[in-house]
CSV table of C-alpha atoms in Angstrom, one decimal:
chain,number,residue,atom,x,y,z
A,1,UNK,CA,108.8,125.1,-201.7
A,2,UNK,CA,108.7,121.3,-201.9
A,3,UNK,CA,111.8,119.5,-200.9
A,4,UNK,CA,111.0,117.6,-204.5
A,5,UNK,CA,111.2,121.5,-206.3
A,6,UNK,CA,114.7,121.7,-204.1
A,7,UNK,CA,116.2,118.8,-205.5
A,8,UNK,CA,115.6,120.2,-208.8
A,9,UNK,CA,116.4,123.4,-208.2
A,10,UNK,CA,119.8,121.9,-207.3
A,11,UNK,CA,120.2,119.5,-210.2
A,12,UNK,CA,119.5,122.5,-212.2
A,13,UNK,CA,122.5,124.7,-211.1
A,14,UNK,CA,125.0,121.9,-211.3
A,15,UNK,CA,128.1,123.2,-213.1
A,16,UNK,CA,129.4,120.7,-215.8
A,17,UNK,CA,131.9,121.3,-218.4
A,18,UNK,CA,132.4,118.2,-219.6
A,19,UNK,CA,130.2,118.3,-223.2
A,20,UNK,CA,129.7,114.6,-223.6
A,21,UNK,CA,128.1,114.6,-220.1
A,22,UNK,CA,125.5,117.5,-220.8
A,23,UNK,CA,124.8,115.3,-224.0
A,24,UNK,CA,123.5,112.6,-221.7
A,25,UNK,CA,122.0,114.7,-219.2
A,26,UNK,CA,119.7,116.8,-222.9
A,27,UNK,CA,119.3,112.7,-224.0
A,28,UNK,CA,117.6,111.5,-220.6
A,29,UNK,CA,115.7,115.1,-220.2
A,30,UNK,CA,114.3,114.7,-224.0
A,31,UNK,CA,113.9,110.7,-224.0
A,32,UNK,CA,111.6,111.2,-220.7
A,33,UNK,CA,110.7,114.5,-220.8
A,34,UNK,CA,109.1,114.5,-224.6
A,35,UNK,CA,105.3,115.4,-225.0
A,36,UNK,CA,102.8,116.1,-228.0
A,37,UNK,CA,100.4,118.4,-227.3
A,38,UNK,CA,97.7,120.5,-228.7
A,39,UNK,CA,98.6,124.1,-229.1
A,40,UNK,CA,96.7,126.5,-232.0
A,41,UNK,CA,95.1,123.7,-233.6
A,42,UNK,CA,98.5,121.9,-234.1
A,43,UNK,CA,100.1,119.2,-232.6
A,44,UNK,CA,103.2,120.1,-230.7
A,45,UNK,CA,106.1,118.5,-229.2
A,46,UNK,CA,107.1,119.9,-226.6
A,47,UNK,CA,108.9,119.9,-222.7
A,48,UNK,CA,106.9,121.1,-219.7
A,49,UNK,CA,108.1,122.0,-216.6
A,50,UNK,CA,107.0,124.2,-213.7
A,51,UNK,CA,110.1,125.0,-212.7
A,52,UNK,CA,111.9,128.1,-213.9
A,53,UNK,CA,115.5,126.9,-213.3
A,54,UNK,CA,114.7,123.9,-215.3
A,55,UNK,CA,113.6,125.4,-218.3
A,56,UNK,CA,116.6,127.5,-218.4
A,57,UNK,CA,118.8,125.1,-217.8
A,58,UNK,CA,116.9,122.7,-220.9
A,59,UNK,CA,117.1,125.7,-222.8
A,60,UNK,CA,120.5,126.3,-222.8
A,61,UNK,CA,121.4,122.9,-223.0
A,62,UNK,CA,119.9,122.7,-226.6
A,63,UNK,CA,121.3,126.1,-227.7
A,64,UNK,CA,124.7,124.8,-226.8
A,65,UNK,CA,124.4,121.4,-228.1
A,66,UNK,CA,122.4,121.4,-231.2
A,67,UNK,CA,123.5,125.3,-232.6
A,68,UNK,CA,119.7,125.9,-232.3
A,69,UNK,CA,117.3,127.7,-230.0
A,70,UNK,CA,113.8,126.0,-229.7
A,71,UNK,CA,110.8,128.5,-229.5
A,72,UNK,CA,109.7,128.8,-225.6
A,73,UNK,CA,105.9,128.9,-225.5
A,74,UNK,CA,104.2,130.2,-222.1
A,75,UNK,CA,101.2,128.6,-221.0
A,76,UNK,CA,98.9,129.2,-218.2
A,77,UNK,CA,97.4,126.6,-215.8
A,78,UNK,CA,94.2,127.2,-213.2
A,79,UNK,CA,95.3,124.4,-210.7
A,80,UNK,CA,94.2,126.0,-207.6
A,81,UNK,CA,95.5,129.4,-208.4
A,82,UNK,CA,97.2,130.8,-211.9
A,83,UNK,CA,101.2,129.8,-212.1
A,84,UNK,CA,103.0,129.7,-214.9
A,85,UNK,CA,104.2,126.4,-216.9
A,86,UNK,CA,107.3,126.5,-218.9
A,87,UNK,CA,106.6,124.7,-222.5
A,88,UNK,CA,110.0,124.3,-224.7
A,89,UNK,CA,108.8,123.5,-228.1
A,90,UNK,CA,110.8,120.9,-230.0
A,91,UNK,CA,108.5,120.3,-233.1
A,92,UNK,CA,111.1,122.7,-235.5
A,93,UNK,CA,113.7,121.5,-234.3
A,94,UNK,CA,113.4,117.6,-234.6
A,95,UNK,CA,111.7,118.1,-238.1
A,96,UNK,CA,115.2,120.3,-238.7
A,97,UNK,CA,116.9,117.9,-237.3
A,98,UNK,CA,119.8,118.2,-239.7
A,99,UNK,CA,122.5,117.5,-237.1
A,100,UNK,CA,120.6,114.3,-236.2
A,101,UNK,CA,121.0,115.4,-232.8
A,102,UNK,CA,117.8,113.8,-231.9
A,103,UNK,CA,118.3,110.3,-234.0
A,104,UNK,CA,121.5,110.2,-231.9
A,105,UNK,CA,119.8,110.0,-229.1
A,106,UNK,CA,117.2,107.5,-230.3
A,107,UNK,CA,114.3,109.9,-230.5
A,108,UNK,CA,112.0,110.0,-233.9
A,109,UNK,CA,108.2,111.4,-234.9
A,110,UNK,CA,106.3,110.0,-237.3
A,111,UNK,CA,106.4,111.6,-240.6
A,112,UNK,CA,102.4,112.2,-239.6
A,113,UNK,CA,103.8,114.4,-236.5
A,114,UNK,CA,101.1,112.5,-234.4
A,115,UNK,CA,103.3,109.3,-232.6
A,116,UNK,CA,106.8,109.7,-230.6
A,117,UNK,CA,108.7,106.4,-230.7
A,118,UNK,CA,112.9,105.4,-229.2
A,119,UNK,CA,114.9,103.4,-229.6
A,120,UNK,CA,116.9,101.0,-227.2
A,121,UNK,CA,120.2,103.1,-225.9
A,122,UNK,CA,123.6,101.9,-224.6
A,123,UNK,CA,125.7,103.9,-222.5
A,124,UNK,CA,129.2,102.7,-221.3
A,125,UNK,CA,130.7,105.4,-218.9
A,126,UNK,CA,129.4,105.5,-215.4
A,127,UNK,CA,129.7,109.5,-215.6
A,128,UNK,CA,127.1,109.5,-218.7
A,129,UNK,CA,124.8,107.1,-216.9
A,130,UNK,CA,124.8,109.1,-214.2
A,131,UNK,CA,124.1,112.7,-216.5
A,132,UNK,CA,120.9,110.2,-218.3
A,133,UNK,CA,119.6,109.4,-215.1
A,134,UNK,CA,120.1,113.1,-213.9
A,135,UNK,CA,118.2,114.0,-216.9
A,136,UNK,CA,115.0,111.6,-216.4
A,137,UNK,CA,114.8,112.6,-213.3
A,138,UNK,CA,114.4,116.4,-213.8
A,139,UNK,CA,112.3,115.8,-216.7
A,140,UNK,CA,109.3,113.7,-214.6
A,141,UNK,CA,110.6,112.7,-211.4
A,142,UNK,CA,109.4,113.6,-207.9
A,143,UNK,CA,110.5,112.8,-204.3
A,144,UNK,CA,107.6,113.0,-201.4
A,145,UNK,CA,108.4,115.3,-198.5
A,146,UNK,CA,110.9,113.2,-196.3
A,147,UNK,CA,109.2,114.4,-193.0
A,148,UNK,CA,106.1,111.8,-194.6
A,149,UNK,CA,107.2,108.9,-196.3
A,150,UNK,CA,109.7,108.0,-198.3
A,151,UNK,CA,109.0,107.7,-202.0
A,152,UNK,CA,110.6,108.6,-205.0
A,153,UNK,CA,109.3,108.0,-208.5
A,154,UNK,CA,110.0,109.0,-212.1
A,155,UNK,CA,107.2,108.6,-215.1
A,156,UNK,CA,107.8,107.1,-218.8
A,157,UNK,CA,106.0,106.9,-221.8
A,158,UNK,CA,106.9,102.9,-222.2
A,159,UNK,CA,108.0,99.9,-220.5
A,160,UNK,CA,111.1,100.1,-222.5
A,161,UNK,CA,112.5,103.1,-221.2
A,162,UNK,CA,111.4,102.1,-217.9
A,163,UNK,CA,113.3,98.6,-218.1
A,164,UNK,CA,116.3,100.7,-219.3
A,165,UNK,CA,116.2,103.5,-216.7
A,166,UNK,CA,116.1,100.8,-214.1
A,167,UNK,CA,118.9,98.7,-215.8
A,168,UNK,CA,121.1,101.8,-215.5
A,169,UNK,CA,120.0,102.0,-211.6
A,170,UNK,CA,121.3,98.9,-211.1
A,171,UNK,CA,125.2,100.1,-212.4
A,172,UNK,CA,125.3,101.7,-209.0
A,173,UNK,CA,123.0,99.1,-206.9
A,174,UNK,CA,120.2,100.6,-206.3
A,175,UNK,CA,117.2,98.3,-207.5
A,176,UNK,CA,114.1,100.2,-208.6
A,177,UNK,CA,110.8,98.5,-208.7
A,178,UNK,CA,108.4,99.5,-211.5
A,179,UNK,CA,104.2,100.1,-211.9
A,180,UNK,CA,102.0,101.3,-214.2
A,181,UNK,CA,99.5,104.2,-213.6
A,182,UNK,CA,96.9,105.5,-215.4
A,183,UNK,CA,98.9,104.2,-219.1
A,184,UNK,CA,102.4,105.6,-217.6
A,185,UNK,CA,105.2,103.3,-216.5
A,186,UNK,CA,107.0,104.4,-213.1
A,187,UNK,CA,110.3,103.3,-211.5
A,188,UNK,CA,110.1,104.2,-208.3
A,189,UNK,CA,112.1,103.8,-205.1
A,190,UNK,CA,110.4,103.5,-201.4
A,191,UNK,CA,113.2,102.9,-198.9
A,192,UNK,CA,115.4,106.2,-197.3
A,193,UNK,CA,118.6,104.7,-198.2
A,194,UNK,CA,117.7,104.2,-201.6
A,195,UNK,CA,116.9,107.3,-201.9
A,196,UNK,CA,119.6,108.5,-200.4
A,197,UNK,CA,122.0,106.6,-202.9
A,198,UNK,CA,119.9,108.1,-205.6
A,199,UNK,CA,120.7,111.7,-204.9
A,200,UNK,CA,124.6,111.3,-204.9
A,201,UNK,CA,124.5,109.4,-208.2
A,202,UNK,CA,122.4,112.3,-209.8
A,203,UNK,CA,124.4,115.1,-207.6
A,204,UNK,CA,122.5,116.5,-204.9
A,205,UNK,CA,124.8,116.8,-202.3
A,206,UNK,CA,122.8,119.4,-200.4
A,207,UNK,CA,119.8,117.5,-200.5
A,208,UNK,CA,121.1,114.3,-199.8
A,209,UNK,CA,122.2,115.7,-196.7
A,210,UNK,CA,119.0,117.3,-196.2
A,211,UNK,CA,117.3,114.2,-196.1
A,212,UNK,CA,120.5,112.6,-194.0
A,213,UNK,CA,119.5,114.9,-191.3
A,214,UNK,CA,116.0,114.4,-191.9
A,215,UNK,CA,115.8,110.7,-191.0
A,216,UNK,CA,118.5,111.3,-188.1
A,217,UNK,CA,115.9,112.8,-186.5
A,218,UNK,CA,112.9,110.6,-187.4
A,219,UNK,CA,114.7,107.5,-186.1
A,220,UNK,CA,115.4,109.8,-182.7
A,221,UNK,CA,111.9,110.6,-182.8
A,222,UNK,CA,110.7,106.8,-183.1
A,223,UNK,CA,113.5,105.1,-180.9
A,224,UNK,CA,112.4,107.8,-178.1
A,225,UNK,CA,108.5,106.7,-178.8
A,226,UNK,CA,110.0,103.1,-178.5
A,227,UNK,CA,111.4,103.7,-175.4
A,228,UNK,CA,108.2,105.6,-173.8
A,229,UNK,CA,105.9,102.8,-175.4
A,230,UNK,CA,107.9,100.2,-173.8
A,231,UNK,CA,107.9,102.2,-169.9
A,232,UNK,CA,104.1,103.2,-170.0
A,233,UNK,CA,103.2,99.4,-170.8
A,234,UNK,CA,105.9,98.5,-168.1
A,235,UNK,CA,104.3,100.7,-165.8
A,236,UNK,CA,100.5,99.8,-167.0
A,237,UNK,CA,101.5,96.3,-166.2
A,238,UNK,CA,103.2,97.3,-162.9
A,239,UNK,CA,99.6,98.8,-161.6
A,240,UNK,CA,97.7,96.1,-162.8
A,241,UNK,CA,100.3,93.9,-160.5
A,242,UNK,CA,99.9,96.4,-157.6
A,243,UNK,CA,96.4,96.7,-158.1
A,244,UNK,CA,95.9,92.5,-157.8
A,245,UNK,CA,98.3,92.4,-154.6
A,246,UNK,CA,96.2,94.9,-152.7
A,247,UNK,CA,93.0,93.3,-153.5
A,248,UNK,CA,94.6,90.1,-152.9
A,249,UNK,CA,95.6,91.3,-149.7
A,250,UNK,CA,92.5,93.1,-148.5
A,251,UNK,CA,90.5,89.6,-149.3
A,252,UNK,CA,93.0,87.9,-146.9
A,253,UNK,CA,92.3,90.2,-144.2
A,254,UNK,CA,88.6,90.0,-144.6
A,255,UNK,CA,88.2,86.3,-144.9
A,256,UNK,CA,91.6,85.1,-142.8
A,257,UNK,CA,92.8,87.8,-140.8
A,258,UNK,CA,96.5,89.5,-141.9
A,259,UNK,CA,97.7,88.1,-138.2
A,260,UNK,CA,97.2,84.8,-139.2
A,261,UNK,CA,100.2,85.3,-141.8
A,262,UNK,CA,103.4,84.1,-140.9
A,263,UNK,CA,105.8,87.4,-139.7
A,264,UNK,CA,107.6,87.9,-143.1
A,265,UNK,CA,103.9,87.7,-145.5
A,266,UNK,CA,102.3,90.1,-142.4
A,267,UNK,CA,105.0,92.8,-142.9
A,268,UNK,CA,105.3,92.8,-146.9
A,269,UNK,CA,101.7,92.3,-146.7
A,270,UNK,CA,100.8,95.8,-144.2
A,271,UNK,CA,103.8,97.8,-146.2
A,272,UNK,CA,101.6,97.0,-149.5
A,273,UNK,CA,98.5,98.4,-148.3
A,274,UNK,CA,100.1,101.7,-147.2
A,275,UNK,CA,102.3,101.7,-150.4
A,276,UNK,CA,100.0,100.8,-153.3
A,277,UNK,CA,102.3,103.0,-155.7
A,278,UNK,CA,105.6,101.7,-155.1
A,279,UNK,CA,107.5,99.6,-156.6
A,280,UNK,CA,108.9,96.4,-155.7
A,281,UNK,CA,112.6,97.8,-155.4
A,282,UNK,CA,111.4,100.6,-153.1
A,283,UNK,CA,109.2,97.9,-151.2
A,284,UNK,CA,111.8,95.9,-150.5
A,285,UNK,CA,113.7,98.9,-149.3
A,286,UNK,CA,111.1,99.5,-146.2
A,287,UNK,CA,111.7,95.9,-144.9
A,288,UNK,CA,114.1,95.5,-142.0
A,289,UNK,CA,116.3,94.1,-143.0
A,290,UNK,CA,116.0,95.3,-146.6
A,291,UNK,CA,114.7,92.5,-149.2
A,292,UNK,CA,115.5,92.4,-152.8
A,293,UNK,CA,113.1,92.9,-155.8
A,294,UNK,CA,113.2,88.8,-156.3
A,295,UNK,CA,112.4,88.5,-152.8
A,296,UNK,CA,109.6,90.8,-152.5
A,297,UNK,CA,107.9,89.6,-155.6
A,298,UNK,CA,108.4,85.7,-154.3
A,299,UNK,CA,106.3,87.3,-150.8
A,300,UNK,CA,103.7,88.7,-152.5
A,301,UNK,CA,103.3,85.7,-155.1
A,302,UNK,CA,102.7,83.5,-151.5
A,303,UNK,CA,99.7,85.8,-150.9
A,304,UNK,CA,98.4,85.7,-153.9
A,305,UNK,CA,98.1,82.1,-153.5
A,306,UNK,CA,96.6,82.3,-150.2
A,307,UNK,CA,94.2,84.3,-151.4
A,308,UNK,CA,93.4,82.2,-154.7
A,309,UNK,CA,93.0,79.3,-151.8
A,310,UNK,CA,90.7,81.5,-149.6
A,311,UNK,CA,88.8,81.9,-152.3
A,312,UNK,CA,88.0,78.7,-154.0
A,313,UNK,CA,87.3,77.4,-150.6
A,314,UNK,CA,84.2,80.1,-150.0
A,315,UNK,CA,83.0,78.5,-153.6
C-alpha cells in the first residue's frame, strides 16, 4: 500500500463529532472531488475514489448531513489488472437538492445537467478550514512515497478553487505553489517540512510521524555519504600527494644523488620511499626525534622543489 493510500486511510477513520466540522470536511470533499461522467448514456455527477474507506466515509457523511443516501454505482477499471473504483452518484441528489445542502456549499449544475460551476467560499474558524482542506485533500490529493522525493499535490477543476485552497494554506503558513496540467489546476507542496505541517493541520498524526522518521533517517543517510565523500577525496588527494613525493624523490636520487641532501631532507626523504602509504602524522612519527605533520609536509615541500630545479635545469 502506498504511503499516499495510508494517509487516506487515516484521514478516513478520523473520529469527529463536532457536525459543523464534517460539514466542511462533505464541502471540500464535494467542491474538489465533483465529476460528470458518462454512465448508461446519461451524464452523471458523481465522486470517484479507489479507496474503500473513503467511499464509506463520503457516504455516510451525506446520509448524516443531507437526510439522504446517494445511489453508489460500482465501476470497473483495466489499469494494469481489474480493481474496483468507488463512484458515489450525486446527480439525484443535487437536482433534489431541497435542503440546499449543495447551494450552501457553493456548488450548482446547469439546468442542462452538462456544466458544474462554485462559487467563492468564506470560512472563519480555523477548525472548519482545517475539515475543507481535509476534505480536498482526500477527494484528489496525493503524497509521493517519502523514501523518493518529496511532493504533495492536490487537483482542481479551476483556478478559483485553487487560489482559495491555497489562501486557506496560508491561515496556518504553509505557502503552496500552484500549476496547471493537462487543463487541471494543482497546489502542490515540494519541501518535507511543508509537508510535514500539512499532515497535522489535516490530522494525520501517524503519518506525520511516519514521514518524521522517514527523513531522520534520509538526512543520517546523506550526512554519513557527506562524511565518506569528504574522506575518500581526502584520501584520493592524500595519494596523489604521496604519489608526487616518491616520484619527486626517486628523480632526485637519479639525477642528484639522495646523499647530496642535507641530513634532515635525506632521512624524511629514505622514510618516504619505504613508507609510500603513510601519512604525514605517522611519517613524522618514524623521525628521531619525532616531527610534526607541519614539519614533515614543510620537508617534503623542500624536495619537491629540488626536484622542480633538477628538472628545469636538464631542459
Amino acid at each position: 500500500m502506498s504511503f499516499s493510500m495510508d494517509v487516506k486511510n487515516e484521514l478516513s477513520r478520523l473520529e469527529d463529532n463536532n457536525l459543523e466540522s464534517k460539514k466542511f470536511l462533505l464541502m471540500g470533499l464535494l467542491r474538489t472531488g465533483l465529476v460528470l461522467r458518462s454512465y448508461k448514456k446519461e451524464k452523471r455527477l458523481v465522486f470517484i475514489t479507489e479507496n474503500a474507506a473513503l467511499s464509506r466515509h463520503l457516504f455516510s457523511l451525506v446520509k448524516e448531513i443531507s437526510q439522504n443516501s446517494p445511489g453508489v454505482v460500482m465501476l470497473k477499471t483495466r489499469r494494469f489488472r481489474t480493481h474496483t473504483i468507488y463512484g458515489i452518484d450525486f446527480t439525484k441528489l443535487i437536482r433534489n437538492d431541497t435542503h440546499g445542502m449543495l447551494k450552501s456549499m457553493g456548488i450548482s449544475l446547469s439546468p442542462e445537467g452538462d456544466a458544474l460551476s462554485y462559487e467563492p467560499i468564506f470560512i472563519k474558524s480555523r477548525t472548519h478550514k482545517r475539515a475543507y482542506i481535509r476534505g480536498c485533500f482526500l477527494a484528489t490529493g496525493s503524497i509521493s512515497d517519502p523514501d523518493k522525493s518529496y511532493h504533495l499535490e492536490i487537483t482542481f477543476a479551476n483556478h478559483m478553487l485553487t487560489e482559495e485552497f491555497i489562501d486557506f494554506l496560508k491561515d496556518f503558513d504553509i505557502q503552496a505553489r500552484q500549476i496547471m496540467r493537462k487543463g487541471y489546476y494543482l497546489a502542490y507542496l515540494k519541501e518535507g517540512q511543508e509537508i510535514v505541517d500539512f499532515l497535522n493541520v489535516v490530522g494525520a498524526h501517524s503519518s506525520l510521524m511516519d514521514l518524521e522518521n522517514i527523513r531522520i533517517l534520509k538526512d543520517m543517510r546523506n550526512q554519513v555519504n557527506r562524511i565518506v565523500n569528504c574522506e575518500t577525496a581526502n584520501l584520493e588527494k592524500t595519494v596523489k600527494a604521496a604519489y608526487r613525493q616518491v616520484e619527486n624523490i626517486k628523480y632526485i636520487n637519479d639525477h642528484l644523488g639522495l646523499d647530496k641532501l642535507p641530513k634532515s631532507l635525506h632521512d624524511i626523504a629514505f622514510l618516504r620511499l619505504e613508507n609510500p602509504d603513510i601519512s604525514l602524522t605517522e611519517l613524522g612519527r618514524l623521525l628521531t626525534p619525532p616531527l610534526s605533520k607541519s614539519g614533515v609536509n614543510h620537508r617534503l615541500r623542500k624536495l619537491d622543489k629540488i626536484a622542480e630545479d633538477l628538472m628545469k635545469k636538464q631542459n
